[in-house]
mmCIF file of C-alpha atoms in Angstrom:
data_model
loop_
_atom_site.group_PDB
_atom_site.id
_atom_site.type_symbol
_atom_site.label_atom_id
_atom_site.label_comp_id
_atom_site.label_asym_id
_atom_site.label_seq_id
_atom_site.Cartn_x
_atom_site.Cartn_y
_atom_site.Cartn_z
ATOM 1 C CA MET R 1 0.000 0.022 0.200
ATOM 2 C CA ALA R 2 1.394 3.342 -1.040
ATOM 3 C CA GLN R 3 2.499 5.771 1.514
ATOM 4 C CA PRO R 4 0.834 9.320 1.342
ATOM 5 C CA THR R 5 3.268 12.032 -0.184
ATOM 6 C CA THR R 6 4.318 14.990 2.062
ATOM 7 C CA ASP R 7 5.093 18.592 1.416
ATOM 8 C CA ALA R 8 8.158 20.502 1.980
ATOM 9 C CA ASN R 9 7.213 20.867 5.710
ATOM 10 C CA GLY R 10 6.754 16.936 6.236
ATOM 11 C CA HIS R 11 2.989 17.332 6.149
ATOM 12 C CA VAL R 12 0.722 15.181 3.839
ATOM 13 C CA ASP R 13 -0.021 17.109 0.681
ATOM 14 C CA LYS R 14 -3.586 15.488 0.068
ATOM 15 C CA ILE R 15 -6.314 13.361 1.765
ATOM 16 C CA HIS R 16 -5.203 9.936 1.826
ATOM 17 C CA TRP R 17 -8.433 8.147 2.313
ATOM 18 C CA PRO R 18 -7.407 4.521 2.799
ATOM 19 C CA SER R 19 -5.585 5.609 5.930
ATOM 20 C CA LEU R 20 -8.303 7.979 7.248
ATOM 21 C CA ILE R 21 -11.053 5.555 6.579
ATOM 22 C CA ALA R 22 -9.054 2.777 8.517
ATOM 23 C CA ALA R 23 -8.678 5.092 11.527
ATOM 24 C CA ILE R 24 -12.446 6.659 11.332
ATOM 25 C CA SER R 25 -13.937 3.286 10.782
ATOM 26 C CA ALA R 26 -12.019 1.656 13.818
ATOM 27 C CA ILE R 27 -12.939 4.329 16.409
ATOM 28 C CA SER R 28 -16.676 4.502 14.961
ATOM 29 C CA ALA R 29 -17.047 0.742 15.705
ATOM 30 C CA VAL R 30 -15.837 1.295 19.294
ATOM 31 C CA GLY R 31 -18.232 4.386 19.342
ATOM 32 C CA ILE R 32 -21.153 2.242 18.483
ATOM 33 C CA ALA R 33 -20.108 -0.396 21.267
ATOM 34 C CA ILE R 34 -19.875 2.338 23.882
ATOM 35 C CA GLY R 35 -23.440 3.562 22.972
ATOM 36 C CA LEU R 36 -24.827 0.211 23.232
ATOM 37 C CA GLY R 37 -23.020 -0.627 26.404
ATOM 38 C CA LEU R 38 -23.513 2.391 28.515
ATOM 39 C CA PRO R 39 -27.214 2.130 29.010
ATOM 40 C CA LEU R 40 -27.027 -1.805 28.970
ATOM 41 C CA LEU R 41 -24.823 -1.878 32.084
ATOM 42 C CA SER R 42 -26.700 0.825 33.912
ATOM 43 C CA ILE R 43 -30.173 -1.078 33.255
ATOM 44 C CA ILE R 44 -28.604 -4.523 34.333
ATOM 45 C CA LEU R 45 -27.294 -2.965 37.782
ATOM 46 C CA GLU R 46 -30.693 -1.397 38.260
ATOM 47 C CA LYS R 47 -32.253 -4.945 37.842
ATOM 48 C CA ARG R 48 -29.752 -6.321 40.154
ATOM 49 C CA GLY R 49 -31.059 -3.850 42.778
ATOM 50 C CA ILE R 50 -27.594 -1.697 43.000
ATOM 51 C CA SER R 51 -28.188 1.697 44.316
ATOM 52 C CA SER R 52 -27.967 4.718 42.138
ATOM 53 C CA THR R 53 -25.060 5.998 44.017
ATOM 54 C CA LEU R 54 -23.075 2.857 43.512
ATOM 55 C CA ILE R 55 -24.299 2.838 39.668
ATOM 56 C CA GLY R 56 -22.785 6.397 39.449
ATOM 57 C CA LEU R 57 -19.668 5.364 41.054
ATOM 58 C CA ASN R 58 -19.143 2.431 38.800
ATOM 59 C CA ALA R 59 -19.831 4.598 35.913
ATOM 60 C CA ALA R 60 -17.115 7.043 37.192
ATOM 61 C CA MET R 61 -14.435 4.399 36.602
ATOM 62 C CA ALA R 62 -14.614 5.562 32.927
ATOM 63 C CA GLY R 63 -13.051 8.915 33.733
ATOM 64 C CA VAL R 64 -10.513 7.519 36.111
ATOM 65 C CA ALA R 65 -9.624 5.038 33.406
ATOM 66 C CA SER R 66 -9.252 7.604 30.817
ATOM 67 C CA MET R 67 -6.957 9.676 33.064
ATOM 68 C CA ALA R 68 -4.888 6.604 33.819
ATOM 69 C CA ALA R 69 -4.485 5.463 30.390
ATOM 70 C CA ALA R 70 -3.724 8.967 28.666
ATOM 71 C CA PRO R 71 -0.358 9.330 30.093
ATOM 72 C CA ILE R 72 1.091 6.105 29.254
ATOM 73 C CA THR R 73 -0.451 5.448 25.723
ATOM 74 C CA THR R 74 2.200 7.503 23.780
ATOM 75 C CA LYS R 75 4.934 5.456 25.370
ATOM 76 C CA ILE R 76 3.276 2.182 24.471
ATOM 77 C CA ALA R 77 2.695 3.235 20.884
ATOM 78 C CA HIS R 78 6.354 4.283 20.839
ATOM 79 C CA ASP R 79 7.604 1.051 21.929
ATOM 80 C CA TYR R 80 5.099 -1.439 20.286
ATOM 81 C CA GLY R 81 3.815 0.807 17.317
ATOM 82 C CA VAL R 82 0.687 2.643 16.875
ATOM 83 C CA ALA R 83 -1.329 -0.198 14.809
ATOM 84 C CA ARG R 84 -0.224 -2.969 17.046
ATOM 85 C CA THR R 85 -1.183 -1.042 20.222
ATOM 86 C CA MET R 86 -4.520 -0.094 18.888
ATOM 87 C CA MET R 87 -5.285 -3.785 17.747
ATOM 88 C CA PHE R 88 -4.241 -4.958 21.427
ATOM 89 C CA ALA R 89 -6.550 -2.404 22.701
ATOM 90 C CA VAL R 90 -9.238 -3.708 20.473
ATOM 91 C CA LEU R 91 -8.721 -7.113 22.208
ATOM 92 C CA VAL R 92 -8.826 -5.944 25.760
ATOM 93 C CA ALA R 93 -11.910 -3.848 25.090
ATOM 94 C CA ALA R 94 -13.831 -6.844 23.519
ATOM 95 C CA VAL R 95 -12.960 -9.200 26.197
ATOM 96 C CA SER R 96 -13.748 -6.723 28.813
ATOM 97 C CA ALA R 97 -17.163 -6.346 27.150
ATOM 98 C CA ILE R 98 -17.871 -10.194 27.411
ATOM 99 C CA GLY R 99 -16.494 -10.191 31.007
ATOM 100 C CA PHE R 100 -19.300 -8.142 32.257
ATOM 101 C CA TYR R 101 -22.022 -10.765 31.272
ATOM 102 C CA TYR R 102 -19.933 -13.334 33.294
ATOM 103 C CA ALA R 103 -18.979 -11.213 36.357
ATOM 104 C CA ASP R 104 -21.611 -12.006 39.010
ATOM 105 C CA ALA R 105 -20.163 -10.049 41.751
ATOM 106 C CA PHE R 106 -20.552 -6.351 41.449
ATOM 107 C CA TRP R 107 -17.093 -5.530 42.719
ATOM 108 C CA MET R 108 -15.755 -7.410 39.494
ATOM 109 C CA TRP R 109 -17.254 -4.638 37.320
ATOM 110 C CA PHE R 110 -14.882 -2.098 38.690
ATOM 111 C CA PRO R 111 -11.744 -3.519 37.190
ATOM 112 C CA LEU R 112 -13.766 -4.344 34.097
ATOM 113 C CA ARG R 113 -14.781 -0.769 33.673
ATOM 114 C CA PHE R 114 -11.233 0.229 34.053
ATOM 115 C CA THR R 115 -9.829 -2.040 31.488
ATOM 116 C CA PHE R 116 -12.774 -1.346 29.009
ATOM 117 C CA HIS R 117 -12.393 2.412 29.042
ATOM 118 C CA GLY R 118 -8.707 2.432 29.310
ATOM 119 C CA ALA R 119 -8.603 0.366 26.181
ATOM 120 C CA THR R 120 -11.041 2.638 24.438
ATOM 121 C CA THR R 121 -9.079 5.706 25.597
ATOM 122 C CA THR R 122 -6.048 4.269 23.935
ATOM 123 C CA LEU R 123 -7.855 3.910 20.612
ATOM 124 C CA PHE R 124 -9.491 7.433 20.951
ATOM 125 C CA ILE R 125 -6.061 8.840 21.306
ATOM 126 C CA LEU R 126 -4.172 6.906 18.736
ATOM 127 C CA SER R 127 -7.069 7.022 16.203
ATOM 128 C CA GLU R 128 -7.315 11.012 16.513
ATOM 129 C CA PHE R 129 -3.283 11.163 16.307
ATOM 130 C CA TRP R 130 -3.452 8.971 13.148
ATOM 131 C CA ILE R 131 -6.418 11.168 11.642
ATOM 132 C CA ASN R 132 -4.511 14.275 12.565
ATOM 133 C CA GLU R 133 -1.261 13.150 10.978
ATOM 134 C CA ALA R 134 -2.946 11.784 7.727
ATOM 135 C CA ALA R 135 -4.876 15.131 7.124
ATOM 136 C CA PRO R 136 -3.277 17.887 5.082
ATOM 137 C CA PRO R 137 -3.111 21.074 7.127
ATOM 138 C CA ARG R 138 -5.554 22.824 4.637
ATOM 139 C CA ARG R 139 -8.129 20.163 4.840
ATOM 140 C CA ARG R 140 -7.757 19.239 8.725
ATOM 141 C CA GLY R 141 -10.776 20.825 9.794
ATOM 142 C CA LEU R 142 -12.924 18.932 7.176
ATOM 143 C CA VAL R 143 -11.185 15.751 8.093
ATOM 144 C CA LEU R 144 -11.934 16.000 11.710
ATOM 145 C CA GLY R 145 -15.467 17.089 10.909
ATOM 146 C CA ILE R 146 -16.097 13.902 9.011
ATOM 147 C CA TYR R 147 -14.645 11.946 11.816
ATOM 148 C CA ALA R 148 -16.745 13.782 14.442
ATOM 149 C CA THR R 149 -20.036 13.313 12.245
ATOM 150 C CA VAL R 150 -19.167 9.562 11.752
ATOM 151 C CA LEU R 151 -18.423 9.057 15.586
ATOM 152 C CA ALA R 152 -21.648 10.952 16.654
ATOM 153 C CA ILE R 153 -23.573 8.495 14.179
ATOM 154 C CA GLY R 154 -21.864 5.597 15.918
ATOM 155 C CA PHE R 155 -22.892 6.879 19.261
ATOM 156 C CA ALA R 156 -26.450 7.387 18.022
ATOM 157 C CA ILE R 157 -26.768 3.656 16.535
ATOM 158 C CA GLY R 158 -25.650 2.215 19.918
ATOM 159 C CA PRO R 159 -28.866 3.104 21.839
ATOM 160 C CA LEU R 160 -30.836 2.171 18.762
ATOM 161 C CA LEU R 161 -29.118 -1.402 19.170
ATOM 162 C CA PHE R 162 -29.958 -1.566 22.845
ATOM 163 C CA SER R 163 -33.649 -0.870 22.213
ATOM 164 C CA ALA R 164 -33.608 -3.892 19.664
ATOM 165 C CA LEU R 165 -31.623 -6.453 21.626
ATOM 166 C CA GLY R 166 -32.637 -5.608 25.254
ATOM 167 C CA SER R 167 -30.733 -6.230 28.330
ATOM 168 C CA ASP R 168 -31.545 -10.161 28.702
ATOM 169 C CA GLY R 169 -28.884 -12.869 28.222
ATOM 170 C CA VAL R 170 -25.564 -12.767 26.638
ATOM 171 C CA LEU R 171 -26.583 -11.733 23.155
ATOM 172 C CA PRO R 172 -26.100 -7.740 23.596
ATOM 173 C CA PHE R 173 -22.575 -8.490 25.106
ATOM 174 C CA LEU R 174 -21.745 -10.650 22.151
ATOM 175 C CA VAL R 175 -23.001 -8.026 19.617
ATOM 176 C CA GLY R 176 -20.936 -5.333 21.513
ATOM 177 C CA ALA R 177 -17.908 -7.460 21.527
ATOM 178 C CA ALA R 178 -18.185 -8.414 17.797
ATOM 179 C CA ILE R 179 -18.646 -4.956 16.799
ATOM 180 C CA ILE R 180 -15.503 -3.803 18.735
ATOM 181 C CA MET R 181 -13.619 -6.679 17.170
ATOM 182 C CA LEU R 182 -14.573 -5.352 13.801
ATOM 183 C CA ALA R 183 -12.556 -2.397 14.398
ATOM 184 C CA ILE R 184 -9.334 -4.718 14.004
ATOM 185 C CA ILE R 185 -9.894 -5.248 10.243
ATOM 186 C CA PRO R 186 -9.454 -1.674 9.062
ATOM 187 C CA ILE R 187 -6.492 -1.222 11.378
ATOM 188 C CA PHE R 188 -4.905 -4.305 10.316
ATOM 189 C CA ILE R 189 -5.447 -3.358 6.552
ATOM 190 C CA ALA R 190 -3.933 -0.072 7.029
ATOM 191 C CA ARG R 191 -1.315 -1.141 9.484
ATOM 192 C CA ASN R 192 1.626 -0.181 7.265
ATOM 193 C CA GLU R 193 0.303 3.413 6.753
ATOM 194 C CA SER R 194 -0.014 4.083 10.599
ATOM 195 C CA PRO R 195 2.062 6.785 11.871
ATOM 196 C CA VAL R 196 5.423 5.971 13.202
ATOM 197 C CA LEU R 197 6.438 7.353 16.689
ATOM 198 C CA ASP R 198 10.121 6.984 16.313
ATOM 199 C CA THR R 199 10.962 9.464 18.912
ATOM 200 C CA LYS R 200 9.688 9.839 22.448
ATOM 201 C CA PRO R 201 8.108 13.463 23.632
ATOM 202 C CA ASP R 202 10.850 15.606 24.928
ATOM 203 C CA ARG R 203 8.426 16.965 27.715
ATOM 204 C CA HIS R 204 6.612 15.478 30.725
ATOM 205 C CA PHE R 205 3.113 14.430 29.989
ATOM 206 C CA PHE R 206 1.486 17.344 31.936
ATOM 207 C CA HIS R 207 3.412 19.877 30.166
ATOM 208 C CA TYR R 208 1.334 19.126 27.090
ATOM 209 C CA ILE R 209 -1.818 20.130 28.943
ATOM 210 C CA PHE R 210 -0.484 23.872 29.133
ATOM 211 C CA LEU R 211 1.421 23.767 25.660
ATOM 212 C CA VAL R 212 -1.757 24.249 23.746
ATOM 213 C CA PRO R 213 -4.172 25.573 26.443
ATOM 214 C CA THR R 214 -6.596 26.911 23.849
ATOM 215 C CA ALA R 215 -7.364 23.313 22.743
ATOM 216 C CA THR R 216 -7.118 21.484 26.046
ATOM 217 C CA ALA R 217 -9.433 24.014 27.994
ATOM 218 C CA ALA R 218 -11.870 23.678 24.955
ATOM 219 C CA VAL R 219 -12.199 19.941 25.279
ATOM 220 C CA PHE R 220 -12.367 20.280 29.121
ATOM 221 C CA ALA R 221 -15.482 22.438 28.807
ATOM 222 C CA PHE R 222 -16.911 20.383 26.262
ATOM 223 C CA GLY R 223 -16.441 17.319 28.388
ATOM 224 C CA ALA R 224 -17.922 19.111 31.356
ATOM 225 C CA VAL R 225 -20.865 20.408 29.429
ATOM 226 C CA SER R 226 -21.481 17.254 27.352
ATOM 227 C CA ALA R 227 -21.393 14.774 30.127
ATOM 228 C CA GLY R 228 -22.973 17.024 32.840
ATOM 229 C CA GLY R 229 -25.662 18.703 30.452
ATOM 230 C CA LEU R 230 -26.712 15.287 28.856
ATOM 231 C CA SER R 231 -27.080 13.422 32.155
ATOM 232 C CA LEU R 232 -28.878 16.168 34.229
ATOM 233 C CA PHE R 233 -30.844 17.740 31.251
ATOM 234 C CA PRO R 234 -33.868 15.327 31.752
ATOM 235 C CA ILE R 235 -33.918 16.161 35.580
ATOM 236 C CA TYR R 236 -33.884 19.965 34.946
ATOM 237 C CA ALA R 237 -36.576 19.624 32.216
ATOM 238 C CA ILE R 238 -38.868 17.624 34.219
ATOM 239 C CA ARG R 239 -38.542 19.968 37.204
ATOM 240 C CA SER R 240 -39.443 22.642 34.659
ATOM 241 C CA ALA R 241 -42.765 20.737 34.053
ATOM 242 C CA LEU R 242 -41.838 19.341 30.770
ATOM 243 C CA THR R 243 -42.772 15.572 30.033
ATOM 244 C CA GLU R 244 -40.114 12.832 29.643
ATOM 245 C CA GLN R 245 -40.947 12.536 25.886
ATOM 246 C CA GLN R 246 -40.350 16.264 25.468
ATOM 247 C CA ALA R 247 -37.130 16.029 27.298
ATOM 248 C CA ALA R 248 -35.908 13.266 25.253
ATOM 249 C CA LEU R 249 -36.816 14.900 22.092
ATOM 250 C CA LEU R 250 -34.774 18.026 23.050
ATOM 251 C CA LEU R 251 -31.867 15.771 23.687
ATOM 252 C CA THR R 252 -32.333 14.412 20.252
ATOM 253 C CA VAL R 253 -32.549 17.665 18.572
ATOM 254 C CA MET R 254 -29.238 18.497 20.472
ATOM 255 C CA GLY R 255 -27.790 15.577 18.934
ATOM 256 C CA ILE R 256 -28.954 16.380 15.515
ATOM 257 C CA GLY R 257 -27.333 19.634 15.933
ATOM 258 C CA ASN R 258 -24.165 17.867 16.889
ATOM 259 C CA MET R 259 -23.931 15.770 13.858
ATOM 260 C CA ALA R 260 -25.258 18.776 11.374
ATOM 261 C CA PHE R 261 -22.549 21.322 12.433
ATOM 262 C CA GLN R 262 -19.261 19.106 12.585
ATOM 263 C CA ILE R 263 -18.380 19.171 8.773
ATOM 264 C CA PRO R 264 -19.358 22.990 8.325
ATOM 265 C CA LEU R 265 -17.391 24.020 11.131
ATOM 266 C CA GLY R 266 -14.590 22.006 10.080
ATOM 267 C CA LEU R 267 -14.697 23.477 6.625
ATOM 268 C CA TYR R 268 -14.953 26.931 8.005
ATOM 269 C CA SER R 269 -11.940 26.499 10.246
ATOM 270 C CA ASP R 270 -9.848 25.313 7.239
ATOM 271 C CA LYS R 271 -10.359 28.822 5.927
ATOM 272 C CA LEU R 272 -8.942 30.548 9.115
ATOM 273 C CA ARG R 273 -5.208 31.316 9.678
ATOM 274 C CA ASP R 274 -6.070 31.063 13.270
ATOM 275 C CA ARG R 275 -8.762 28.795 14.814
ATOM 276 C CA ARG R 276 -8.644 30.377 18.330
ATOM 277 C CA PRO R 277 -11.186 33.512 17.626
ATOM 278 C CA LEU R 278 -13.600 30.633 16.258
ATOM 279 C CA LEU R 279 -13.349 28.604 19.415
ATOM 280 C CA THR R 280 -13.826 31.682 21.581
ATOM 281 C CA ALA R 281 -16.830 32.620 19.544
ATOM 282 C CA MET R 282 -18.399 29.245 20.007
ATOM 283 C CA ALA R 283 -17.699 29.467 23.758
ATOM 284 C CA VAL R 284 -19.370 32.858 23.986
ATOM 285 C CA LEU R 285 -22.382 31.474 21.967
ATOM 286 C CA GLY R 286 -22.442 28.811 24.658
ATOM 287 C CA VAL R 287 -22.518 31.123 27.537
ATOM 288 C CA ALA R 288 -25.411 33.100 26.055
ATOM 289 C CA GLY R 289 -27.289 29.823 25.049
ATOM 290 C CA SER R 290 -26.980 28.468 28.683
ATOM 291 C CA LEU R 291 -28.259 31.669 30.224
ATOM 292 C CA ALA R 292 -31.230 31.731 27.802
ATOM 293 C CA LEU R 293 -32.521 28.423 28.874
ATOM 294 C CA PRO R 294 -34.503 29.620 31.954
ATOM 295 C CA PHE R 295 -36.330 32.036 29.733
ATOM 296 C CA LEU R 296 -37.237 29.518 27.001
ATOM 297 C CA ILE R 297 -38.165 26.519 29.128
ATOM 298 C CA GLU R 298 -41.831 27.213 28.901
ATOM 299 C CA ASN R 299 -41.717 27.519 24.764
ATOM 300 C CA TRP R 300 -40.675 24.090 23.639
ATOM 301 C CA ILE R 301 -40.300 25.245 19.920
ATOM 302 C CA MET R 302 -37.935 28.015 20.754
ATOM 303 C CA MET R 303 -36.052 25.643 23.225
ATOM 304 C CA ALA R 304 -35.544 23.145 20.543
ATOM 305 C CA VAL R 305 -34.101 25.701 17.971
ATOM 306 C CA VAL R 306 -31.724 27.157 20.488
ATOM 307 C CA LEU R 307 -30.642 23.632 21.675
ATOM 308 C CA PHE R 308 -30.091 22.592 17.909
ATOM 309 C CA PHE R 309 -27.491 25.494 17.311
ATOM 310 C CA TRP R 310 -26.227 25.080 20.907
ATOM 311 C CA GLY R 311 -25.508 21.456 20.430
ATOM 312 C CA GLY R 312 -23.450 22.197 17.433
ATOM 313 C CA CYS R 313 -21.503 24.973 19.369
ATOM 314 C CA VAL R 314 -20.580 22.725 22.134
ATOM 315 C CA SER R 315 -19.536 19.801 19.823
ATOM 316 C CA GLY R 316 -17.655 22.162 17.879
ATOM 317 C CA LEU R 317 -15.301 23.073 20.745
ATOM 318 C CA TYR R 318 -13.942 19.332 20.382
ATOM 319 C CA THR R 319 -13.578 19.151 16.595
ATOM 320 C CA VAL R 320 -12.076 22.776 16.150
ATOM 321 C CA GLY R 321 -10.024 22.314 19.255
ATOM 322 C CA LEU R 322 -8.595 19.073 17.878
ATOM 323 C CA ALA R 323 -7.926 20.774 14.529
ATOM 324 C CA HIS R 324 -6.097 23.711 16.301
ATOM 325 C CA LEU R 325 -4.057 21.132 18.342
ATOM 326 C CA GLY R 326 -2.866 19.452 14.940
ATOM 327 C CA SER R 327 -2.048 22.731 13.366
ATOM 328 C CA ARG R 328 0.343 23.410 16.162
ATOM 329 C CA LEU R 329 2.263 20.247 16.583
ATOM 330 C CA SER R 330 3.274 16.949 14.876
ATOM 331 C CA GLY R 331 4.950 13.641 15.443
ATOM 332 C CA ALA R 332 5.643 12.444 18.993
ATOM 333 C CA ASP R 333 4.652 15.982 20.295
ATOM 334 C CA LEU R 334 1.356 15.730 18.756
ATOM 335 C CA ALA R 335 0.691 12.089 20.039
ATOM 336 C CA ALA R 336 1.506 13.268 23.518
ATOM 337 C CA ALA R 337 -0.485 16.481 23.129
ATOM 338 C CA ASN R 338 -3.559 14.422 21.877
ATOM 339 C CA ALA R 339 -3.241 12.129 25.172
ATOM 340 C CA ALA R 340 -3.291 15.361 27.108
ATOM 341 C CA PHE R 341 -6.298 16.509 25.050
ATOM 342 C CA ILE R 342 -8.139 13.272 26.012
ATOM 343 C CA PHE R 343 -6.932 13.639 29.631
ATOM 344 C CA CYS R 344 -8.719 16.969 29.990
ATOM 345 C CA TYR R 345 -11.780 15.568 28.337
ATOM 346 C CA ALA R 346 -11.903 12.816 30.899
ATOM 347 C CA VAL R 347 -11.380 15.579 33.759
ATOM 348 C CA GLY R 348 -14.182 17.417 32.289
ATOM 349 C CA THR R 349 -16.721 14.332 32.191
ATOM 350 C CA VAL R 350 -16.082 13.932 35.884
ATOM 351 C CA ALA R 351 -16.189 17.579 36.874
ATOM 352 C CA GLY R 352 -19.271 18.485 34.846
ATOM 353 C CA PRO R 353 -21.809 16.209 36.305
ATOM 354 C CA GLN R 354 -20.385 17.060 39.910
ATOM 355 C CA GLY R 355 -20.412 20.743 39.389
ATOM 356 C CA ILE R 356 -23.831 20.889 37.705
ATOM 357 C CA GLY R 357 -25.467 18.556 40.057
ATOM 358 C CA ALA R 358 -24.197 20.749 42.930
ATOM 359 C CA ALA R 359 -25.371 23.950 41.378
ATOM 360 C CA ILE R 360 -28.718 22.835 41.092
ATOM 361 C CA ASP R 361 -28.671 21.584 44.792
ATOM 362 C CA ILE R 362 -27.372 25.089 46.032
ATOM 363 C CA ALA R 363 -29.275 27.325 43.597
ATOM 364 C CA GLY R 364 -32.333 25.528 42.421
ATOM 365 C CA ASN R 365 -33.310 24.390 39.003
ATOM 366 C CA ASP R 366 -31.658 27.451 37.256
ATOM 367 C CA GLY R 367 -28.508 26.317 38.770
ATOM 368 C CA PHE R 368 -28.262 24.056 35.765
ATOM 369 C CA ALA R 369 -28.252 26.824 33.349
ATOM 370 C CA TRP R 370 -25.826 28.851 35.387
ATOM 371 C CA ALA R 371 -23.253 26.012 35.897
ATOM 372 C CA LEU R 372 -23.342 25.384 32.033
ATOM 373 C CA ALA R 373 -22.544 29.008 31.427
ATOM 374 C CA GLY R 374 -19.885 29.024 33.925
ATOM 375 C CA PHE R 375 -17.976 26.150 32.322
ATOM 376 C CA PHE R 376 -18.224 27.894 28.997
ATOM 377 C CA GLY R 377 -17.315 31.385 30.843
ATOM 378 C CA PHE R 378 -14.154 29.428 32.083
ATOM 379 C CA TYR R 379 -13.042 28.790 28.390
ATOM 380 C CA VAL R 380 -13.847 32.470 27.572
ATOM 381 C CA LEU R 381 -11.661 33.671 30.337
ATOM 382 C CA VAL R 382 -8.812 31.325 29.133
ATOM 383 C CA SER R 383 -9.103 32.732 25.685
ATOM 384 C CA ILE R 384 -9.070 36.441 26.829
ATOM 385 C CA CYS R 385 -5.995 35.548 29.026
ATOM 386 C CA ARG R 386 -4.177 34.029 26.195
ATOM 387 C CA MET R 387 -4.981 36.942 23.938
ATOM 388 C CA LEU R 388 -3.649 39.319 26.560
ATOM 389 C CA PHE R 389 -0.619 37.323 27.082
ATOM 390 C CA ARG R 390 0.283 37.198 23.282
ATOM 391 C CA SER R 391 -0.188 40.880 23.118
ATOM 392 C CA LYS R 392 2.149 41.595 25.998
ATOM 393 C CA ARG R 393 4.790 39.353 24.377
ATOM 394 C CA SER R 394 4.588 41.184 21.056
#
């Protein structure tokens, strides 16, 4: 299989579709399995009589596993190769998925959650590194927009599979494991095209969190708002006198906005010399949309319109932030920074539900909107500080 050609700066000069299809297909298969597995595991634990607190604690192992896997993924990929590491991670994730069915004791689900989400975190880091390396700079936003759209579709297919398969018996676990194993096929086919990490990063892992703060702060805000917002929005909506069906439809509208905006935002970002103003603008829209929620909650149609665009802005922080990261770094530094990127996302997914839930308890139902605005506002503050810092240096 032919290697993609590069320009004078060492970047690929055109989209090499076989390589990109391999990376995107692999991570999309994992996305489908995660979308199937998350509701499946929660329902089974509920049927077993496990308390909501313990179910939440078990689910939180996903964030812990991501934070643990992120710092070591680049080192493992350097020693054993990107494609080989990804294929091993696929095997670990598939075996863990089957393990849930045979693990009768609840305590066993904690190490299984850890291995499953640790392996999928490795796949996310290396897939995004592969995609960023295989995308020409002038088309990076488009490529990452395609990636985010396909991944969002994968996450949407997972719950549909769950509704069709149910939670009884071994079948949903076998289907989930089989879907994960399918990810090996495109990785194996394109293994000779996977990026080579022939050098180790020069800096400590945590240095990369602050090396490109505009990107890592963006994905922290995205993780906090997406995890906290999606998990607690139904509670906010029902307490605001909406029905469960109306709340579910609003979440669906938000998800459609997520899918619809990825490619247009990616294409637009490719036309910009600097993606940071776009990231700041999306965060400002996030603040405005969040603060508008209490005033729109009684008008379902207006709420749906706002959430459609708001959902696109929220998810755009991830896509455009990742494109900005790829425009700044390459090679081992990009791989390490991508790991830091996923680490910050994981921190956000832990901080978001906790922070938003606490805000509701302290400030009442409107605390939901204020907390969302606070996470977006944090990112706006980071962006302003970065602009002031650059102006002082110049």
